[in-house]
Amino acid sequence: MERKINRREKECEEKHSNSEGSEQDKDYKTSLITLNVGGYLYITQKQTLTKYPDSFLEGIINGKIMCPFDADGHYFIDRDGLLFRHILNFLRNGELLLPEGFRENQLLAQEADFFQLKVLSDAVKSKWEKEQLASRETTFLEITDSHDRSQGLRIFCNAPDFIAKIKSRIVLVSKSRLDGFPEEFSVSSNIIQFKYFIKSENGTRLVLKEDNTFVCTLETLKFEAIMMALKCGFRLLTSLDCSKGSIVHSDALHFIK
């Protein structure tokens, strides 16, 4: 008799547990929302879409705003489906996180305004303004002799991020050319200083040893800078010192996009 009672109690507990599990599954499924935004499907949780009260998405989910459905019964929003990825990431993370090189700030700001997300709209506009300001600022990189700053090369560009890339590339090239001589040059924010420069008949070169072994030339660094600029879509506006007669012999280069 006792075994039968225990068996019945066990069966009741299992039924109760299964009932609770099914209710939890049901609640979880109903919390998932599928949106069709411009032909792109996004699946997310209800709490994500309702994070900001009085936003367009919160209004749809809570029935304040009428929204059409597609053929599969998903909410349909006739907006940019690709850019909605960034809208959703903002709702998930609570901050603006964009991929490197993102160039659609104006479009994203319009999307943020449509979805009535003022915090996101302000963040995008602020980022855009900073980029516009930075693009108008001319920055430079100076490659020079630590003993004689008149010897060297100056690179000017209105894109600080590009100057940083050129700097990294020149440091990489210099290290490969100066293998075994780690103290032959130093790097600061906008200046790369080499330990020695001398003038020779073949041009300015680096002296690394007492026997005047030539390893790396300024012409090599100019070539690296020019090729990298052209590959990145920049053009050589002018040689800032035209008295030298050619780009190869110029003391400065000016790139612009």
Backbone as CSV, one residue per row, in Angstrom:
resi,resn,N_x,N_y,N_z,CA_x,CA_y,CA_z,C_x,C_y,C_z
1,MET,0.830,-1.192,0.000,0.000,0.000,0.000,0.870,1.248,0.000
2,GLU,1.897,1.224,0.826,2.793,2.370,0.938,3.500,2.637,-0.385
3,ARG,3.882,1.547,-1.087,4.553,1.697,-2.390,3.615,2.348,-3.398
4,LYS,2.316,1.971,-3.414,1.347,2.544,-4.336,1.167,4.025,-4.077
5,ILE,1.100,4.406,-2.796,0.935,5.827,-2.437,2.144,6.627,-2.908
6,ASN,3.342,6.091,-2.664,4.565,6.781,-3.091,4.615,6.944,-4.606
7,ARG,4.169,5.896,-5.314,4.158,5.955,-6.772,3.205,7.029,-7.260
8,ARG,2.013,7.102,-6.641,1.045,8.117,-7.033,1.574,9.524,-6.743
9,GLU,2.215,9.688,-5.577,2.788,10.996,-5.234,3.851,11.399,-6.242
10,LYS,4.664,10.432,-6.651,5.724,10.700,-7.623,5.138,11.116,-8.955
11,GLU,4.035,10.392,-9.392,3.401,10.734,-10.656,2.805,12.133,-10.607
12,CYS,2.218,12.485,-9.458,1.636,13.826,-9.307,2.707,14.912,-9.362
13,GLU,3.856,14.645,-8.728,4.959,15.606,-8.733,5.492,15.817,-10.155
14,GLU,5.585,14.675,-10.921,6.077,14.781,-12.293,5.118,15.581,-13.163
15,LYS,3.819,15.344,-12.997,2.812,16.079,-13.764,2.877,17.572,-13.442
16,HIS,3.040,17.874,-12.138,3.100,19.265,-11.701,4.343,19.949,-12.264
17,SER,5.459,19.206,-12.246,6.726,19.746,-12.771,6.632,19.996,-14.262
18,ASN,6.042,19.020,-14.981,5.875,19.177,-16.430,4.952,20.344,-16.761
19,SER,3.930,20.514,-15.922,2.990,21.617,-16.134,3.686,22.960,-15.964
20,GLU,4.526,23.060,-14.907,5.273,24.306,-14.689,6.245,24.562,-15.826
21,GLY,6.918,23.479,-16.306,7.874,23.622,-17.394,7.212,24.108,-18.668
22,SER,6.032,23.547,-18.966,5.327,23.949,-20.186,4.863,25.395,-20.091
23,GLU,4.453,25.816,-18.876,4.037,27.199,-18.690,5.207,28.155,-18.896
24,GLN,6.404,27.755,-18.383,7.595,28.579,-18.548,7.986,28.673,-20.018
25,ASP,7.913,27.523,-20.726,8.218,27.521,-22.157,7.260,28.429,-22.917
26,LYS,5.992,28.369,-22.515,4.974,29.182,-23.171,5.238,30.664,-22.947
27,ASP,5.586,31.013,-21.679,5.880,32.412,-21.369,7.104,32.893,-22.135
28,TYR,8.119,32.020,-22.244,9.343,32.397,-22.947,9.067,32.625,-24.430
29,LYS,8.268,31.732,-25.028,7.963,31.861,-26.445,7.162,33.122,-26.733
30,THR,6.222,33.452,-25.839,5.425,34.652,-26.058,6.238,35.914,-25.845
31,SER,7.377,35.801,-25.151,8.236,36.975,-24.942,9.124,37.234,-26.145
32,LEU,9.196,36.291,-27.089,9.994,36.475,-28.288,9.161,37.160,-29.366
33,ILE,9.753,38.175,-29.985,9.070,38.945,-31.020,9.877,38.881,-32.306
34,THR,9.194,38.641,-33.421,9.848,38.655,-34.734,9.395,39.890,-35.499
35,LEU,10.366,40.667,-35.958,10.079,41.871,-36.725,10.589,41.701,-38.151
36,ASN,9.798,42.130,-39.093,10.216,42.183,-40.490,10.472,43.656,-40.806
37,VAL,11.760,44.016,-40.864,12.115,45.414,-41.115,12.702,45.518,-42.522
38,GLY,11.932,46.042,-43.433,12.392,46.198,-44.806,12.807,44.897,-45.465
39,GLY,12.215,43.788,-45.072,12.538,42.486,-45.663,13.550,41.678,-44.862
40,TYR,14.088,42.247,-43.784,15.040,41.534,-42.929,14.337,41.134,-41.633
41,LEU,14.459,39.851,-41.256,13.809,39.357,-40.056,14.734,39.469,-38.847
42,TYR,14.190,39.992,-37.763,14.927,40.105,-36.499,14.085,39.479,-35.399
43,ILE,14.707,38.620,-34.598,14.031,37.991,-33.467,14.681,38.486,-32.188
44,THR,13.884,39.026,-31.304,14.413,39.550,-30.052,13.346,39.412,-28.968
45,GLN,13.685,39.816,-27.764,12.747,39.688,-26.655,11.893,40.944,-26.519
46,LYS,10.719,40.746,-25.970,9.777,41.850,-25.779,10.381,42.938,-24.901
47,GLN,11.128,42.533,-23.864,11.700,43.513,-22.951,12.743,44.392,-23.638
48,THR,13.391,43.863,-24.672,14.367,44.669,-25.419,13.672,45.771,-26.197
49,LEU,12.582,45.434,-26.861,11.862,46.397,-27.692,11.113,47.435,-26.875
50,THR,10.811,47.114,-25.633,10.053,48.050,-24.780,10.960,48.748,-23.766
51,LYS,12.252,48.732,-24.009,13.217,49.290,-23.053,13.028,50.790,-22.860
52,TYR,12.688,51.492,-23.951,12.515,52.945,-23.871,11.041,53.293,-24.024
53,PRO,10.390,53.739,-22.941,8.965,54.107,-23.008,8.728,55.215,-24.034
54,ASP,7.584,55.156,-24.665,7.159,56.150,-25.649,7.961,56.096,-26.956
55,SER,8.787,55.057,-27.118,9.454,54.892,-28.405,8.478,54.221,-29.375
56,PHE,8.808,54.254,-30.654,7.954,53.660,-31.681,7.772,52.166,-31.447
57,LEU,8.869,51.474,-31.124,8.804,50.024,-30.930,8.017,49.668,-29.675
58,GLU,8.189,50.432,-28.615,7.419,50.176,-27.390,5.934,50.376,-27.657
59,GLY,5.614,51.369,-28.492,4.215,51.626,-28.827,3.591,50.487,-29.606
60,ILE,4.366,49.901,-30.520,3.857,48.760,-31.302,3.597,47.560,-30.405
61,ILE,4.588,47.218,-29.586,4.479,46.013,-28.759,3.343,46.121,-27.748
62,ASN,3.138,47.286,-27.208,2.095,47.469,-26.194,0.768,47.943,-26.774
63,GLY,0.639,47.890,-28.108,-0.639,48.181,-28.735,-1.011,49.640,-28.834
64,LYS,-0.072,50.544,-28.605,-0.371,51.975,-28.692,-0.338,52.459,-30.143
65,ILE,0.450,51.764,-30.969,0.609,52.143,-32.370,0.219,50.958,-33.248
66,MET,-0.620,51.211,-34.241,-1.024,50.155,-35.158,0.117,49.863,-36.129
67,CYS,0.365,48.560,-36.344,1.448,48.153,-37.234,0.955,47.003,-38.108
68,PRO,1.196,47.041,-39.412,0.758,45.947,-40.293,1.587,44.686,-40.049
69,PHE,1.067,43.564,-40.528,1.746,42.286,-40.416,2.088,41.776,-41.813
70,ASP,3.171,41.003,-41.908,3.499,40.400,-43.199,2.714,39.101,-43.368
71,ALA,2.989,38.373,-44.441,2.227,37.151,-44.748,2.397,36.073,-43.686
72,ASP,3.500,36.118,-42.942,3.754,35.116,-41.901,3.323,35.569,-40.512
73,GLY,2.680,36.722,-40.448,2.177,37.201,-39.170,3.186,37.970,-38.336
74,HIS,4.302,38.383,-38.951,5.304,39.159,-38.234,5.016,40.654,-38.395
75,TYR,5.366,41.419,-37.367,5.257,42.869,-37.496,6.091,43.330,-38.694
76,PHE,5.500,44.190,-39.538,6.239,44.696,-40.692,6.466,46.194,-40.541
77,ILE,7.750,46.596,-40.601,8.127,48.009,-40.503,8.889,48.371,-41.776
78,ASP,8.376,49.324,-42.499,8.962,49.690,-43.794,10.109,50.686,-43.607
79,ARG,11.218,50.178,-43.050,12.411,50.999,-42.844,13.639,50.235,-43.331
80,ASP,14.824,50.852,-43.186,16.078,50.246,-43.653,16.413,49.018,-42.797
81,GLY,16.298,47.842,-43.405,16.512,46.600,-42.660,17.945,46.401,-42.203
82,LEU,18.919,46.869,-42.988,20.322,46.712,-42.610,20.679,47.604,-41.434
83,LEU,20.231,48.849,-41.459,20.553,49.783,-40.378,19.836,49.426,-39.078
84,PHE,18.735,48.671,-39.178,18.005,48.311,-37.957,18.864,47.458,-37.028
85,ARG,19.878,46.812,-37.580,20.825,46.048,-36.762,21.422,46.929,-35.670
86,HIS,21.768,48.172,-36.031,22.384,49.081,-35.071,21.356,49.619,-34.079
87,ILE,20.118,49.774,-34.523,19.037,50.176,-33.614,18.855,49.109,-32.540
88,LEU,18.801,47.858,-32.979,18.584,46.748,-32.046,19.766,46.569,-31.108
89,ASN,20.981,46.730,-31.619,22.155,46.622,-30.756,22.162,47.711,-29.695
90,PHE,21.693,48.897,-30.049,21.604,49.975,-29.072,20.603,49.615,-27.977
91,LEU,19.472,49.047,-28.364,18.472,48.645,-27.367,19.018,47.552,-26.452
92,ARG,19.833,46.679,-27.003,20.401,45.581,-26.211,21.508,46.064,-25.271
93,ASN,22.382,46.945,-25.790,23.576,47.333,-25.039,23.425,48.627,-24.250
94,GLY,22.489,49.469,-24.665,22.318,50.733,-23.973,23.346,51.777,-24.349
95,GLU,24.130,51.523,-25.398,25.124,52.491,-25.873,25.344,52.310,-27.362
96,LEU,25.895,53.358,-27.983,26.131,53.332,-29.418,27.452,52.649,-29.712
97,LEU,27.387,51.505,-30.391,28.572,50.754,-30.780,28.482,50.479,-32.275
98,LEU,29.360,51.118,-33.046,29.336,50.982,-34.496,30.635,50.370,-34.990
99,PRO,30.598,49.656,-36.102,31.827,49.048,-36.642,32.805,50.112,-37.120
100,GLU,34.076,49.763,-37.136,35.106,50.696,-37.587,34.872,51.066,-39.059
101,GLY,35.010,52.354,-39.348,34.808,52.813,-40.714,33.360,53.061,-41.082
102,PHE,32.447,53.042,-40.109,31.021,53.270,-40.383,30.830,54.676,-40.948
103,ARG,30.125,54.801,-42.085,29.987,56.076,-42.764,28.532,56.471,-43.031
104,GLU,27.579,55.829,-42.351,26.168,56.137,-42.603,25.526,56.792,-41.393
105,ASN,26.255,57.720,-40.770,25.752,58.380,-39.565,24.465,59.160,-39.819
106,GLN,24.393,59.858,-40.949,23.207,60.662,-41.246,21.974,59.775,-41.412
107,LEU,22.133,58.665,-42.123,21.009,57.738,-42.293,20.587,57.113,-40.975
108,LEU,21.577,56.739,-40.144,21.261,56.134,-38.849,20.555,57.136,-37.942
109,ALA,20.943,58.398,-38.008,20.277,59.431,-37.214,18.813,59.565,-37.621
110,GLN,18.540,59.466,-38.933,17.159,59.520,-39.416,16.351,58.324,-38.914
111,GLU,16.977,57.146,-38.914,16.298,55.955,-38.413,15.992,56.093,-36.923
112,ALA,16.960,56.630,-36.175,16.762,56.826,-34.734,15.612,57.800,-34.470
113,ASP,15.519,58.847,-35.300,14.409,59.801,-35.159,13.076,59.123,-35.458
114,PHE,13.043,58.275,-36.493,11.800,57.582,-36.830,11.345,56.689,-35.682
115,PHE,12.278,55.951,-35.096,11.929,55.033,-34.010,11.788,55.754,-32.659
116,GLN,11.884,57.088,-32.705,11.658,57.928,-31.525,12.589,57.560,-30.369
117,LEU,13.860,57.355,-30.735,14.898,57.051,-29.745,15.835,58.260,-29.676
118,LYS,15.456,59.254,-28.872,16.194,60.512,-28.822,17.621,60.312,-28.317
119,VAL,17.795,59.415,-27.356,19.135,59.173,-26.799,20.067,58.667,-27.900
120,LEU,19.577,57.745,-28.713,20.382,57.228,-29.814,20.619,58.299,-30.867
121,SER,19.594,59.058,-31.196,19.725,60.114,-32.190,20.789,61.126,-31.776
122,ASP,20.776,61.528,-30.500,21.765,62.489,-30.004,23.172,61.903,-30.055
123,ALA,23.302,60.619,-29.736,24.621,59.965,-29.742,25.184,59.895,-31.159
124,VAL,24.324,59.561,-32.128,24.771,59.469,-33.519,25.179,60.841,-34.040
125,LYS,24.373,61.859,-33.766,24.674,63.211,-34.238,25.962,63.742,-33.614
126,SER,26.175,63.432,-32.332,27.407,63.861,-31.658,28.626,63.210,-32.292
127,LYS,28.525,61.917,-32.579,29.626,61.196,-33.228,29.889,61.765,-34.621
128,TRP,28.843,62.050,-35.334,28.951,62.588,-36.688,29.652,63.949,-36.671
129,GLU,29.257,64.815,-35.745,29.863,66.154,-35.639,31.350,66.072,-35.316
130,LYS,31.718,65.150,-34.443,33.126,64.986,-34.098,33.941,64.518,-35.306
131,GLU,33.367,63.607,-36.090,34.056,63.114,-37.282,34.198,64.213,-38.327
132,GLN,33.146,65.054,-38.467,33.210,66.160,-39.418,34.279,67.159,-39.013
133,LEU,34.377,67.416,-37.716,35.391,68.346,-37.208,36.788,67.784,-37.416
134,ALA,36.946,66.497,-37.139,38.256,65.863,-37.292,38.686,65.832,-38.757
135,SER,37.716,65.667,-39.663,38.052,65.593,-41.087,38.550,66.932,-41.625
136,ARG,38.184,68.029,-40.943,38.636,69.343,-41.391,39.986,69.735,-40.787
137,GLU,40.432,68.974,-39.809,41.695,69.277,-39.159,42.834,68.572,-39.891
138,THR,43.836,69.340,-40.266,45.008,68.750,-40.909,45.979,68.286,-39.844
139,THR,46.356,67.041,-39.908,47.317,66.503,-38.960,48.563,66.079,-39.726
140,PHE,49.601,65.718,-39.015,50.867,65.463,-39.688,51.651,64.358,-38.987
141,LEU,52.634,63.850,-39.708,53.613,62.918,-39.170,54.984,63.401,-39.627
142,GLU,55.899,63.499,-38.701,57.246,63.969,-39.018,58.249,62.850,-38.808
143,ILE,59.041,62.583,-39.831,60.126,61.597,-39.756,61.423,62.394,-39.820
144,THR,62.180,62.353,-38.763,63.290,63.292,-38.677,64.520,62.702,-38.007
145,ASP,65.617,63.450,-38.098,66.880,63.110,-37.448,66.856,63.700,-36.047
146,SER,67.168,62.903,-35.033,67.137,63.395,-33.661,68.180,64.473,-33.411
147,HIS,69.223,64.546,-34.261,70.274,65.543,-34.089,70.078,66.752,-34.998
148,ASP,69.368,66.563,-36.106,69.178,67.654,-37.060,67.779,67.546,-37.646
149,ARG,66.836,68.321,-37.107,65.439,68.198,-37.508,65.168,68.752,-38.905
150,SER,66.154,69.391,-39.498,65.980,69.843,-40.880,66.079,68.689,-41.863
151,GLN,66.612,67.565,-41.394,66.733,66.376,-42.230,65.529,65.462,-41.964
152,GLY,64.771,65.131,-43.003,63.665,64.211,-42.804,62.513,64.442,-43.757
153,LEU,61.342,63.939,-43.362,60.153,63.990,-44.200,58.950,64.338,-43.339
154,ARG,58.073,65.173,-43.864,56.830,65.519,-43.177,55.647,65.123,-44.055
155,ILE,54.694,64.405,-43.441,53.511,63.936,-44.159,52.290,64.616,-43.557
156,PHE,51.507,65.316,-44.390,50.314,66.013,-43.940,49.074,65.347,-44.537
157,CYS,48.000,65.298,-43.740,46.748,64.693,-44.216,45.607,65.196,-43.352
158,ASN,44.388,65.300,-43.917,43.234,65.759,-43.152,42.455,64.602,-42.534
159,ALA,43.100,63.452,-42.393,42.470,62.276,-41.779,43.393,61.711,-40.709
160,PRO,43.149,62.037,-39.438,44.023,61.572,-38.349,44.178,60.063,-38.296
161,ASP,43.096,59.315,-38.603,43.194,57.860,-38.555,44.136,57.332,-39.630
162,PHE,44.198,58.028,-40.782,45.105,57.606,-41.836,46.553,57.885,-41.450
163,ILE,46.791,59.024,-40.812,48.134,59.342,-40.332,48.600,58.260,-39.364
164,ALA,47.694,57.796,-38.516,48.038,56.732,-37.560,48.416,55.447,-38.299
165,LYS,47.708,55.147,-39.410,48.019,53.948,-40.188,49.382,54.069,-40.877
166,ILE,49.653,55.265,-41.430,50.948,55.492,-42.065,52.066,55.339,-41.037
167,LYS,51.835,55.888,-39.868,52.827,55.815,-38.790,53.133,54.361,-38.435
168,SER,52.083,53.569,-38.274,52.270,52.147,-37.940,53.026,51.418,-39.031
169,ARG,52.689,51.738,-40.295,53.343,51.078,-41.424,54.826,51.442,-41.498
170,ILE,55.148,52.715,-41.316,56.545,53.150,-41.393,57.361,52.557,-40.251
171,VAL,56.755,52.474,-39.074,57.444,51.837,-37.942,57.714,50.375,-38.257
172,LEU,56.722,49.701,-38.864,56.882,48.289,-39.225,58.007,48.112,-40.251
173,VAL,58.012,48.953,-41.286,59.053,48.879,-42.312,60.420,49.165,-41.709
174,SER,60.481,50.182,-40.866,61.759,50.560,-40.249,62.305,49.440,-39.387
175,LYS,61.434,48.801,-38.624,61.885,47.700,-37.762,62.421,46.545,-38.598
176,SER,61.768,46.267,-39.729,62.234,45.169,-40.578,63.576,45.509,-41.218
177,ARG,63.762,46.785,-41.561,65.026,47.212,-42.155,66.132,47.351,-41.110
178,LEU,65.715,47.656,-39.876,66.690,47.900,-38.816,66.751,46.736,-37.834
179,ASP,66.552,45.539,-38.330,66.559,44.349,-37.485,67.883,44.240,-36.721
180,GLY,67.781,44.148,-35.404,68.986,44.066,-34.576,69.431,45.412,-34.052
181,PHE,68.688,46.484,-34.446,69.036,47.824,-33.991,67.796,48.498,-33.401
182,PRO,67.240,47.956,-32.325,65.969,48.454,-31.789,66.039,49.873,-31.255
183,GLU,67.248,50.384,-30.963,67.353,51.721,-30.400,67.710,52.765,-31.447
184,GLU,67.636,52.395,-32.728,68.029,53.329,-33.778,66.947,54.358,-34.089
185,PHE,65.714,54.186,-33.563,64.689,55.215,-33.742,63.715,55.173,-32.575
186,SER,63.067,56.310,-32.309,62.075,56.417,-31.238,60.791,56.981,-31.822
187,VAL,59.654,56.668,-31.173,58.346,57.060,-31.691,57.577,57.819,-30.615
188,SER,57.013,58.976,-30.988,56.125,59.724,-30.107,54.795,59.931,-30.830
189,SER,53.971,60.853,-30.356,52.627,60.995,-30.911,52.625,61.307,-32.411
190,ASN,53.402,62.285,-32.857,53.419,62.658,-34.267,54.818,62.670,-34.873
191,ILE,55.788,62.110,-34.174,57.161,62.179,-34.653,57.842,60.812,-34.548
192,ILE,58.544,60.447,-35.605,59.431,59.293,-35.585,60.852,59.841,-35.769
193,GLN,61.673,59.681,-34.751,63.032,60.211,-34.802,64.038,59.080,-34.966
194,PHE,64.853,59.195,-36.005,65.919,58.235,-36.229,67.214,58.758,-35.607
195,LYS,68.078,57.839,-35.259,69.295,58.216,-34.551,70.276,58.969,-35.436
196,TYR,70.388,58.536,-36.686,71.341,59.176,-37.585,70.775,59.304,-38.992
197,PHE,71.015,60.472,-39.608,70.814,60.691,-41.025,72.111,61.291,-41.567
198,ILE,72.507,60.920,-42.772,73.624,61.605,-43.412,73.268,61.857,-44.861
199,LYS,73.969,62.781,-45.482,73.777,63.055,-46.901,74.823,62.284,-47.700
200,SER,74.369,61.609,-48.719,75.294,60.933,-49.610,74.903,61.270,-51.038
201,GLU,75.676,60.864,-51.980,75.395,61.173,-53.374,74.087,60.534,-53.839
202,ASN,73.737,59.421,-53.220,72.523,58.701,-53.613,71.304,59.139,-52.809
203,GLY,71.455,60.124,-51.964,70.321,60.607,-51.188,70.540,60.433,-49.700
204,THR,69.540,60.790,-48.928,69.637,60.699,-47.472,69.401,59.268,-47.016
205,ARG,70.312,58.759,-46.200,70.175,57.375,-45.732,70.445,57.294,-44.237
206,LEU,70.097,56.187,-43.664,70.357,55.967,-42.243,71.714,55.326,-42.061
207,VAL,72.465,55.804,-41.091,73.737,55.184,-40.746,73.518,54.350,-39.497
208,LEU,73.813,53.059,-39.603,73.564,52.167,-38.485,74.842,51.711,-37.801
209,LYS,75.914,51.718,-38.494,77.151,51.203,-37.926,78.291,52.187,-38.175
210,GLU,79.384,51.956,-37.485,80.533,52.828,-37.648,81.138,52.729,-39.040
211,ASP,80.907,51.611,-39.720,81.452,51.464,-41.080,80.508,52.042,-42.135
212,ASN,79.510,52.841,-41.672,78.578,53.531,-42.567,77.750,52.588,-43.435
213,THR,77.337,51.453,-42.879,76.457,50.536,-43.606,75.083,51.184,-43.781
214,PHE,74.606,51.241,-45.021,73.312,51.862,-45.304,72.244,50.767,-45.363
215,VAL,71.205,50.938,-44.581,70.167,49.911,-44.528,68.816,50.430,-45.006
216,CYS,68.425,51.628,-44.571,67.088,52.136,-44.873,67.188,53.567,-45.393
217,THR,66.409,53.883,-46.435,66.464,55.224,-47.016,65.148,55.961,-46.793
218,LEU,65.229,57.289,-46.813,64.017,58.089,-46.741,63.148,57.880,-47.971
219,GLU,63.791,57.626,-49.105,63.038,57.367,-50.325,62.131,56.147,-50.169
220,THR,62.642,55.125,-49.445,61.828,53.934,-49.177,60.588,54.297,-48.372
221,LEU,60.763,55.139,-47.353,59.644,55.529,-46.509,58.647,56.397,-47.280
222,LYS,59.143,57.267,-48.166,58.248,58.069,-49.010,57.425,57.165,-49.917
223,PHE,58.087,56.185,-50.504,57.391,55.253,-51.390,56.298,54.501,-50.633
224,GLU,56.591,54.053,-49.418,55.603,53.342,-48.602,54.401,54.239,-48.315
225,ALA,54.671,55.498,-47.948,53.591,56.431,-47.624,52.713,56.710,-48.836
226,ILE,53.336,56.955,-49.998,52.576,57.275,-51.213,51.733,56.086,-51.666
227,MET,52.300,54.899,-51.677,51.573,53.709,-52.114,50.402,53.406,-51.182
228,MET,50.633,53.563,-49.876,49.566,53.298,-48.907,48.427,54.308,-49.069
229,ALA,48.776,55.574,-49.303,47.761,56.612,-49.490,46.911,56.339,-50.720
230,LEU,47.541,55.972,-51.818,46.807,55.695,-53.052,45.881,54.492,-52.894
231,LYS,46.346,53.467,-52.196,45.516,52.275,-51.973,44.297,52.596,-51.121
232,CYS,44.421,53.582,-50.232,43.315,53.954,-49.334,42.415,55.032,-49.934
233,GLY,42.652,55.379,-51.208,41.783,56.337,-51.870,42.185,57.789,-51.728
234,PHE,43.350,58.064,-51.161,43.827,59.443,-51.048,44.597,59.816,-52.318
235,ARG,44.747,61.098,-52.534,45.566,61.566,-53.635,46.601,62.553,-53.117
236,LEU,47.696,62.634,-53.818,48.757,63.556,-53.446,48.368,64.933,-53.960
237,LEU,47.969,65.813,-53.035,47.500,67.131,-53.428,48.618,67.950,-54.057
238,THR,49.742,68.007,-53.366,50.889,68.729,-53.889,52.106,68.388,-53.054
239,SER,53.244,68.647,-53.602,54.467,68.579,-52.824,54.610,69.921,-52.137
240,LEU,54.677,69.944,-50.819,54.705,71.207,-50.096,55.998,71.984,-50.317
241,ASP,57.016,71.322,-50.811,58.276,71.999,-51.116,58.635,71.700,-52.565
242,CYS,58.132,72.521,-53.476,58.328,72.274,-54.903,59.731,72.658,-55.386
243,SER,60.508,73.287,-54.524,61.846,73.717,-54.945,62.771,72.531,-55.180
244,LYS,62.378,71.343,-54.658,63.234,70.169,-54.810,63.168,69.596,-56.226
245,GLY,62.133,69.944,-56.956,62.065,69.522,-58.346,61.316,68.228,-58.583
246,SER,61.139,67.368,-57.579,60.392,66.123,-57.753,59.872,65.648,-56.406
247,ILE,58.873,64.767,-56.469,58.285,64.241,-55.228,59.319,63.460,-54.437
248,VAL,60.161,62.718,-55.136,61.150,61.873,-54.463,62.090,62.695,-53.588
249,HIS,62.422,63.906,-54.050,63.350,64.743,-53.314,62.661,65.763,-52.415
250,SER,61.335,65.712,-52.355,60.597,66.672,-51.551,60.745,66.380,-50.056
251,ASP,60.681,67.451,-49.266,60.756,67.306,-47.821,59.402,67.041,-47.178
252,ALA,58.306,67.192,-47.946,56.969,67.039,-47.371,55.977,66.559,-48.438
253,LEU,54.958,65.796,-47.965,53.910,65.292,-48.836,52.557,65.663,-48.210
254,HIS,51.570,66.014,-49.045,50.248,66.406,-48.555,49.195,65.550,-49.244
255,PHE,48.504,64.724,-48.436,47.469,63.831,-48.977,46.079,64.332,-48.591
256,ILE,45.131,64.143,-49.497,43.744,64.550,-49.231,42.810,63.586,-49.940
257,LYS,41.596,63.427,-49.415,40.617,62.505,-50.023,39.489,63.304,-50.650
